Amino acid sequence: IRVWADMERPGRQGVPVRLLLMMVLAGLCMVHRSEAIDAGRMPAEESVSIGGVAKDFLRKDEPALVEVGRSEGEVDPTECEVGEWGPWSECSTPCGAGSQRRQRHVAALKAGASCPQAVERRFCMIRECDVDCEVGEWGDWGECSATCGGGVKSRRREVEVAPVANGKECPPLTEEAPCNTEECPQHCQVGEWQPWSPCMGGYRWRERPITVMPQHHGDACPVTFEFGPCPAEVDCEVGEWGPWGECSASCGGGQRSRHRPIVTEPNELGEACPGLEETEACNEEPCVIVIPPKPPTGTGESDTGSGEGEQPPGPGSVGTTTSGGGGGGGGGVDFPGSGGELGSGE
């Protein structure tokens, strides 16, 4: 029963198997009643039911289908005269399950002789009959792919009878349609507030621009213009100066600075803050340059031949001494702002 139910399902693969089984069952069912053997005819109401489908393969004026009783080898030639079978006729239907017949000469030689059949029939099928596809009703629409701005929804239907042979193919099983085609809401957008206007008559105003206008039931714009009385003046207040920072140079002149904090910020009507940073000069005294001593030259005798050797400056001397010229005196090294020589050779 389960195998038969599987073959009842729609589809190309089940149809040939079912028809083949029908043919086998029909061959087993087509037995001739005893009265048909004697009369050589079948009753008009005789039919064969295969798979729940009644087929009137035998008509009133047609002989019996199959031989029953004794086999060909058991025919007594003294009782029956049996000729050769003729060719099979064409299939009774151009497609699907049909029948063919053939006949032979059979004559009873004695009264009451049981002779074999004179006509024989069998099932045939030239090809499968064309079966058009049949589909069911459309299912419900699915959800839209977008909530606004245009989306797509779809629905589906199932195949109830699959096409066979040259039957019509199935129509589309899915269908799409536009949905939620209304425009999406466009909400208002505004920019930053502009500075307050100068006070005029004790009042001032300001505004901000609209960058995106609302459309399609979008949110309305917020307030874009403000007007009100001018606030009281608030002047800047600063704190005490902090300590001086380090000088930028240790000698020769540098700079240092100090800062003071803002205690109260001014509003747009108050006085602005004074300078918050102050600088001054520092370490303006000149820098001192230390000249290293010269290494000794010669053996202690003067190059001029005077016999008096001059000693080089000792370690830690600031200036250098020179010999000869300048009135016999050694020349010192002058530094800016020193007011004279820092050292001499005397």
Short mmCIF file of C-alpha atoms in Angstrom, two decimals:
data_model
loop_
_atom_site.label_atom_id
_atom_site.label_comp_id
_atom_site.label_asym_id
_atom_site.label_seq_id
_atom_site.Cartn_x
_atom_site.Cartn_y
_atom_site.Cartn_z
CA ILE A 1 0.00 0.00 0.00
CA ARG A 2 2.83 2.38 0.80
CA VAL A 3 4.53 1.76 -2.57
CA TRP A 4 1.24 2.38 -4.39
CA ALA A 5 0.75 5.63 -2.43
CA ASP A 6 4.22 6.82 -3.43
CA MET A 7 3.36 6.22 -7.09
CA GLU A 8 0.16 8.22 -6.69
CA ARG A 9 2.14 11.37 -5.93
CA PRO A 10 2.37 13.94 -8.78
CA GLY A 11 5.51 13.83 -10.87
CA ARG A 12 6.94 12.39 -14.02
CA GLN A 13 8.73 9.52 -12.35
CA GLY A 14 5.68 7.84 -10.81
CA VAL A 15 3.49 7.63 -13.90
CA PRO A 16 5.27 4.93 -15.98
CA VAL A 17 5.72 2.68 -12.95
CA ARG A 18 2.06 2.92 -12.05
CA LEU A 19 0.93 2.13 -15.58
CA LEU A 20 3.21 -0.89 -15.70
CA LEU A 21 1.75 -2.19 -12.47
CA MET A 22 -1.74 -1.58 -13.84
CA MET A 23 -0.93 -3.69 -16.85
CA VAL A 24 0.31 -6.56 -14.70
CA LEU A 25 -2.75 -6.44 -12.46
CA ALA A 26 -5.07 -6.25 -15.42
CA GLY A 27 -3.52 -9.37 -16.93
CA LEU A 28 -4.22 -11.23 -13.71
CA CYS A 29 -7.77 -9.91 -13.49
CA MET A 30 -8.83 -10.65 -17.07
CA VAL A 31 -10.13 -14.15 -16.56
CA HIS A 32 -13.07 -15.34 -18.49
CA ARG A 33 -16.14 -16.68 -16.85
CA SER A 34 -17.35 -20.07 -17.87
CA GLU A 35 -20.35 -18.70 -19.67
CA ALA A 36 -18.13 -16.46 -21.76
CA ILE A 37 -16.11 -19.50 -22.84
CA ASP A 38 -19.19 -21.35 -23.94
CA ALA A 39 -20.78 -18.37 -25.69
CA GLY A 40 -17.59 -16.83 -27.01
CA ARG A 41 -18.79 -13.45 -25.72
CA MET A 42 -18.44 -11.31 -22.55
CA PRO A 43 -21.39 -9.49 -20.96
CA ALA A 44 -21.69 -5.82 -21.91
CA GLU A 45 -21.27 -4.68 -18.31
CA GLU A 46 -18.02 -6.60 -17.89
CA SER A 47 -15.12 -4.20 -17.19
CA VAL A 48 -11.75 -4.23 -15.52
CA SER A 49 -10.95 -1.83 -12.64
CA ILE A 50 -7.28 -0.91 -12.30
CA GLY A 51 -6.03 1.45 -9.65
CA GLY A 52 -9.54 2.75 -9.05
CA VAL A 53 -10.07 3.69 -12.75
CA ALA A 54 -12.64 1.64 -14.68
CA LYS A 55 -11.74 0.87 -18.29
CA ASP A 56 -14.31 -0.80 -20.56
CA PHE A 57 -11.75 -2.62 -22.59
CA LEU A 58 -14.29 -5.28 -23.57
CA ARG A 59 -17.41 -4.42 -25.49
CA LYS A 60 -20.53 -6.46 -25.94
CA ASP A 61 -19.68 -7.55 -29.43
CA GLU A 62 -16.09 -8.59 -28.71
CA PRO A 63 -14.95 -12.15 -27.90
CA ALA A 64 -13.28 -13.18 -24.69
CA LEU A 65 -9.82 -11.91 -23.93
CA VAL A 66 -7.75 -14.80 -22.72
CA GLU A 67 -7.65 -18.53 -22.99
CA VAL A 68 -8.67 -20.58 -19.98
CA GLY A 69 -9.00 -24.23 -19.33
CA ARG A 70 -6.62 -26.61 -21.05
CA SER A 71 -3.35 -25.37 -22.54
CA GLU A 72 -2.42 -25.46 -26.21
CA GLY A 73 -0.59 -28.72 -25.70
CA GLU A 74 -3.71 -30.37 -24.29
CA VAL A 75 -6.02 -29.56 -27.19
CA ASP A 76 -7.49 -32.74 -28.61
CA PRO A 77 -7.35 -32.39 -32.39
CA THR A 78 -10.32 -34.71 -32.62
CA GLU A 79 -12.42 -32.25 -30.65
CA CYS A 80 -11.13 -28.82 -31.80
CA GLU A 81 -9.65 -27.43 -34.95
CA VAL A 82 -7.21 -24.56 -34.02
CA GLY A 83 -5.41 -22.36 -36.52
CA GLU A 84 -2.42 -20.03 -36.13
CA TRP A 85 -2.69 -16.67 -34.43
CA GLY A 86 -3.01 -13.65 -36.67
CA PRO A 87 -1.05 -10.42 -36.20
CA TRP A 88 -1.80 -8.05 -33.35
CA SER A 89 -3.99 -5.11 -34.17
CA GLU A 90 -2.94 -1.53 -33.63
CA CYS A 91 -3.16 -0.15 -30.11
CA SER A 92 -6.64 1.12 -29.37
CA THR A 93 -5.39 4.47 -28.01
CA PRO A 94 -2.71 6.80 -29.37
CA CYS A 95 -1.42 7.41 -25.83
CA GLY A 96 -1.78 5.95 -22.41
CA ALA A 97 -3.01 2.42 -21.62
CA GLY A 98 -4.85 0.74 -24.51
CA SER A 99 -5.40 -2.76 -25.88
CA GLN A 100 -4.52 -4.89 -28.89
CA ARG A 101 -6.24 -7.99 -30.26
CA ARG A 102 -5.44 -10.92 -32.45
CA GLN A 103 -7.52 -13.90 -33.54
CA ARG A 104 -7.28 -17.36 -35.03
CA HIS A 105 -9.56 -19.97 -36.46
CA VAL A 106 -11.10 -22.23 -33.79
CA ALA A 107 -13.85 -24.76 -34.58
CA ALA A 108 -15.39 -27.45 -32.39
CA LEU A 109 -15.42 -30.86 -34.03
CA LYS A 110 -17.66 -32.45 -31.40
CA ALA A 111 -20.62 -31.20 -29.48
CA GLY A 112 -19.68 -29.96 -26.05
CA ALA A 113 -15.94 -29.79 -26.83
CA SER A 114 -13.88 -27.37 -24.77
CA CYS A 115 -11.82 -25.47 -27.31
CA PRO A 116 -9.29 -22.69 -26.72
CA GLN A 117 -10.01 -19.04 -27.30
CA ALA A 118 -10.29 -17.70 -30.81
CA VAL A 119 -9.54 -14.07 -29.83
CA GLU A 120 -6.84 -12.78 -27.51
CA ARG A 121 -6.29 -9.26 -26.24
CA ARG A 122 -3.46 -7.56 -24.39
CA PHE A 123 -2.62 -4.16 -22.97
CA CYS A 124 -0.47 -1.69 -24.94
CA MET A 125 0.83 1.86 -24.64
CA ILE A 126 2.40 3.77 -27.50
CA ARG A 127 3.46 6.64 -25.31
CA GLU A 128 2.41 8.52 -22.22
CA CYS A 129 -0.50 10.85 -22.67
CA ASP A 130 0.17 14.54 -22.41
CA VAL A 131 -0.75 15.88 -18.98
CA ASP A 132 -0.82 19.62 -18.43
CA CYS A 133 0.59 21.11 -15.26
CA GLU A 134 -1.92 22.15 -12.65
CA VAL A 135 -1.09 24.55 -9.82
CA GLY A 136 -2.91 25.49 -6.65
CA GLU A 137 -4.08 28.82 -5.33
CA TRP A 138 -1.68 31.61 -4.44
CA GLY A 139 -0.50 31.74 -0.85
CA ASP A 140 -0.43 34.85 1.30
CA TRP A 141 1.88 37.75 0.50
CA GLY A 142 5.11 37.87 2.45
CA GLU A 143 6.49 40.89 4.26
CA CYS A 144 7.63 43.91 2.30
CA SER A 145 11.37 44.32 1.92
CA ALA A 146 11.22 48.02 2.93
CA THR A 147 9.04 50.07 5.24
CA CYS A 148 9.01 53.07 2.87
CA GLY A 149 10.53 54.31 -0.33
CA GLY A 150 9.50 51.28 -2.38
CA GLY A 151 10.00 47.59 -1.55
CA VAL A 152 9.07 44.17 -2.93
CA LYS A 153 6.79 41.44 -1.55
CA SER A 154 6.28 37.93 -2.91
CA ARG A 155 3.90 34.98 -2.71
CA ARG A 156 4.01 31.33 -3.87
CA ARG A 157 1.79 28.56 -5.15
CA GLU A 158 2.42 24.82 -5.31
CA VAL A 159 2.30 22.28 -8.15
CA GLU A 160 -0.68 19.92 -7.80
CA VAL A 161 -0.22 17.94 -11.04
CA ALA A 162 3.19 17.81 -12.67
CA PRO A 163 3.32 17.95 -16.48
CA VAL A 164 3.82 14.68 -18.38
CA ALA A 165 5.18 14.13 -21.88
CA ASN A 166 4.29 17.13 -24.03
CA GLY A 167 1.86 18.61 -21.55
CA LYS A 168 1.90 22.31 -20.76
CA GLU A 169 4.67 23.36 -18.45
CA CYS A 170 3.87 24.90 -15.09
CA PRO A 171 3.32 28.65 -14.95
CA PRO A 172 5.48 30.73 -12.59
CA LEU A 173 5.21 29.53 -9.02
CA THR A 174 6.30 32.80 -7.44
CA GLU A 175 4.96 36.29 -7.93
CA GLU A 176 6.36 39.64 -6.84
CA ALA A 177 4.69 43.00 -6.42
CA PRO A 178 5.81 46.46 -5.28
CA CYS A 179 4.89 47.56 -1.78
CA ASN A 180 5.28 50.53 0.56
CA THR A 181 5.90 52.83 -2.38
CA GLU A 182 5.24 56.00 -0.41
CA GLU A 183 8.24 58.27 0.15
CA CYS A 184 10.13 57.95 3.41
CA PRO A 185 9.71 60.87 5.85
CA GLN A 186 12.43 63.52 5.68
CA HIS A 187 12.95 65.22 9.03
CA CYS A 188 14.06 68.82 9.44
CA GLN A 189 17.71 69.51 10.19
CA VAL A 190 19.17 72.80 11.46
CA GLY A 191 22.66 74.24 11.77
CA GLU A 192 24.49 75.92 14.66
CA TRP A 193 23.30 79.15 16.31
CA GLN A 194 24.83 82.34 14.94
CA PRO A 195 26.40 84.86 17.39
CA TRP A 196 24.05 87.23 19.22
CA SER A 197 23.41 90.56 17.57
CA PRO A 198 24.58 93.77 19.27
CA CYS A 199 22.18 95.07 21.88
CA MET A 200 19.75 97.62 20.55
CA GLY A 201 17.35 99.23 22.96
CA GLY A 202 18.16 96.62 25.56
CA TYR A 203 17.36 93.67 23.28
CA ARG A 204 19.30 91.28 21.06
CA TRP A 205 18.58 88.30 18.74
CA ARG A 206 20.20 85.36 17.00
CA GLU A 207 19.20 82.69 14.48
CA ARG A 208 20.32 79.37 13.00
CA PRO A 209 19.89 78.10 9.43
CA ILE A 210 17.69 75.23 8.22
CA THR A 211 19.92 72.76 6.37
CA VAL A 212 17.22 70.18 5.42
CA MET A 213 13.55 71.03 4.97
CA PRO A 214 10.99 68.50 6.29
CA GLN A 215 9.09 66.47 3.65
CA HIS A 216 6.66 63.56 3.48
CA HIS A 217 5.34 63.98 7.02
CA GLY A 218 8.79 64.38 8.51
CA ASP A 219 9.42 66.07 11.86
CA ALA A 220 8.97 69.85 11.85
CA CYS A 221 11.86 72.22 12.41
CA PRO A 222 12.71 73.40 15.94
CA VAL A 223 13.01 77.10 16.86
CA THR A 224 15.42 78.87 14.51
CA PHE A 225 15.11 82.46 15.89
CA GLU A 226 15.61 83.77 19.42
CA PHE A 227 14.93 87.29 20.71
CA GLY A 228 15.32 88.59 24.22
CA PRO A 229 16.64 91.26 26.57
CA CYS A 230 20.35 91.89 26.77
CA PRO A 231 22.08 90.38 29.78
CA ALA A 232 23.93 92.52 32.34
CA GLU A 233 27.50 93.45 31.56
CA VAL A 234 30.12 91.13 33.02
CA ASP A 235 33.69 92.44 32.93
CA CYS A 236 36.74 90.27 32.95
CA GLU A 237 38.50 89.75 36.25
CA VAL A 238 42.06 88.44 36.55
CA GLY A 239 44.05 87.14 39.46
CA GLU A 240 47.52 88.00 40.80
CA TRP A 241 50.71 87.56 38.82
CA GLY A 242 52.49 84.32 39.31
CA PRO A 243 56.25 84.04 39.99
CA TRP A 244 58.79 84.86 37.30
CA GLY A 245 60.00 81.97 35.28
CA GLU A 246 63.66 81.14 34.60
CA CYS A 247 65.72 83.50 32.48
CA SER A 248 66.37 82.40 28.93
CA ALA A 249 70.13 83.18 29.27
CA SER A 250 72.63 83.04 32.14
CA CYS A 251 74.52 86.17 30.98
CA GLY A 252 74.64 88.65 28.17
CA GLY A 253 70.91 89.43 28.41
CA GLY A 254 67.86 87.12 28.39
CA GLN A 255 64.12 87.20 29.05
CA ARG A 256 61.74 85.76 31.59
CA SER A 257 57.92 85.73 31.86
CA ARG A 258 55.08 85.35 34.30
CA HIS A 259 51.30 84.72 34.01
CA ARG A 260 48.10 85.52 35.79
CA PRO A 261 44.78 83.57 35.66
CA ILE A 262 41.26 84.70 34.62
CA VAL A 263 38.98 84.78 37.63
CA THR A 264 35.78 85.82 35.79
CA GLU A 265 35.14 85.41 32.09
CA PRO A 266 33.52 88.45 30.47
CA ASN A 267 30.31 88.20 28.47
CA GLU A 268 29.82 89.82 25.08
CA LEU A 269 28.90 93.12 26.71
CA GLY A 270 31.67 93.30 29.33
CA GLU A 271 35.25 94.48 29.11
CA ALA A 272 37.74 92.10 27.67
CA CYS A 273 40.53 90.66 29.77
CA PRO A 274 43.86 92.51 29.98
CA GLY A 275 47.14 90.81 29.14
CA LEU A 276 47.66 87.55 30.91
CA GLU A 277 51.40 87.28 30.26
CA GLU A 278 54.26 89.66 31.09
CA THR A 279 57.96 89.49 30.09
CA GLU A 280 61.11 91.37 31.14
CA ALA A 281 64.87 91.37 30.51
CA CYS A 282 67.20 89.43 32.80
CA ASN A 283 70.90 88.54 33.29
CA GLU A 284 72.10 91.54 31.30
CA GLU A 285 75.67 91.45 32.73
CA PRO A 286 78.29 90.53 30.14
CA CYS A 287 79.57 87.02 29.96
CA VAL A 288 83.24 86.32 31.15
CA ILE A 289 85.48 84.43 28.71
CA VAL A 290 88.33 82.39 30.28
CA ILE A 291 91.40 82.12 28.02
CA PRO A 292 93.55 79.01 28.64
CA PRO A 293 97.37 79.52 29.16
CA LYS A 294 99.80 79.21 26.29
CA PRO A 295 102.23 76.28 26.34
CA PRO A 296 105.96 77.17 27.00
CA THR A 297 108.16 78.01 23.96
CA GLY A 298 112.01 77.83 23.77
CA THR A 299 114.50 77.12 26.61
CA GLY A 300 113.93 80.12 28.80
CA GLU A 301 115.96 82.63 26.73
CA SER A 302 114.28 85.48 25.00
CA ASP A 303 114.03 85.35 21.25
CA THR A 304 115.21 88.96 21.17
CA GLY A 305 118.52 88.06 22.83
CA SER A 306 117.95 90.32 25.82
CA GLY A 307 118.71 87.47 28.19
CA GLU A 308 115.48 88.03 30.04
CA GLY A 309 112.92 85.33 29.58
CA GLU A 310 109.25 86.05 29.85
CA GLN A 311 107.08 83.64 31.77
CA PRO A 312 103.76 82.66 30.26
CA PRO A 313 100.62 83.37 32.21
CA GLY A 314 100.02 81.02 34.99
CA PRO A 315 97.04 78.78 35.33
CA GLY A 316 93.80 80.60 36.02
CA SER A 317 94.85 83.90 34.48
CA VAL A 318 92.14 85.86 32.75
CA GLY A 319 94.13 87.82 30.27
CA THR A 320 97.27 87.26 28.17
CA THR A 321 100.54 89.20 28.23
CA THR A 322 102.41 90.46 25.24
CA SER A 323 106.15 91.38 24.87
CA GLY A 324 107.70 94.31 23.11
CA GLY A 325 106.06 97.46 21.83
CA GLY A 326 103.44 99.51 23.54
CA GLY A 327 105.93 101.44 25.72
CA GLY A 328 107.42 98.33 27.22
CA GLY A 329 104.20 97.45 28.96
CA GLY A 330 102.11 94.29 28.46
CA GLY A 331 98.71 94.72 26.83
CA GLY A 332 95.54 93.38 28.52
CA VAL A 333 92.26 92.00 27.07
CA ASP A 334 89.34 94.41 27.10
CA PHE A 335 85.76 93.12 27.52
CA PRO A 336 82.72 95.16 26.87
CA GLY A 337 81.60 97.01 29.93
CA SER A 338 84.67 96.11 31.92
CA GLY A 339 85.97 99.70 32.05
CA GLY A 340 89.54 98.61 31.45
CA GLU A 341 91.89 95.71 31.18
CA LEU A 342 91.10 92.58 33.11
CA GLY A 343 94.78 91.56 33.24
CA SER A 344 98.32 92.68 32.26
CA GLY A 345 101.74 91.24 31.82
CA GLU A 346 103.37 93.42 34.46
#
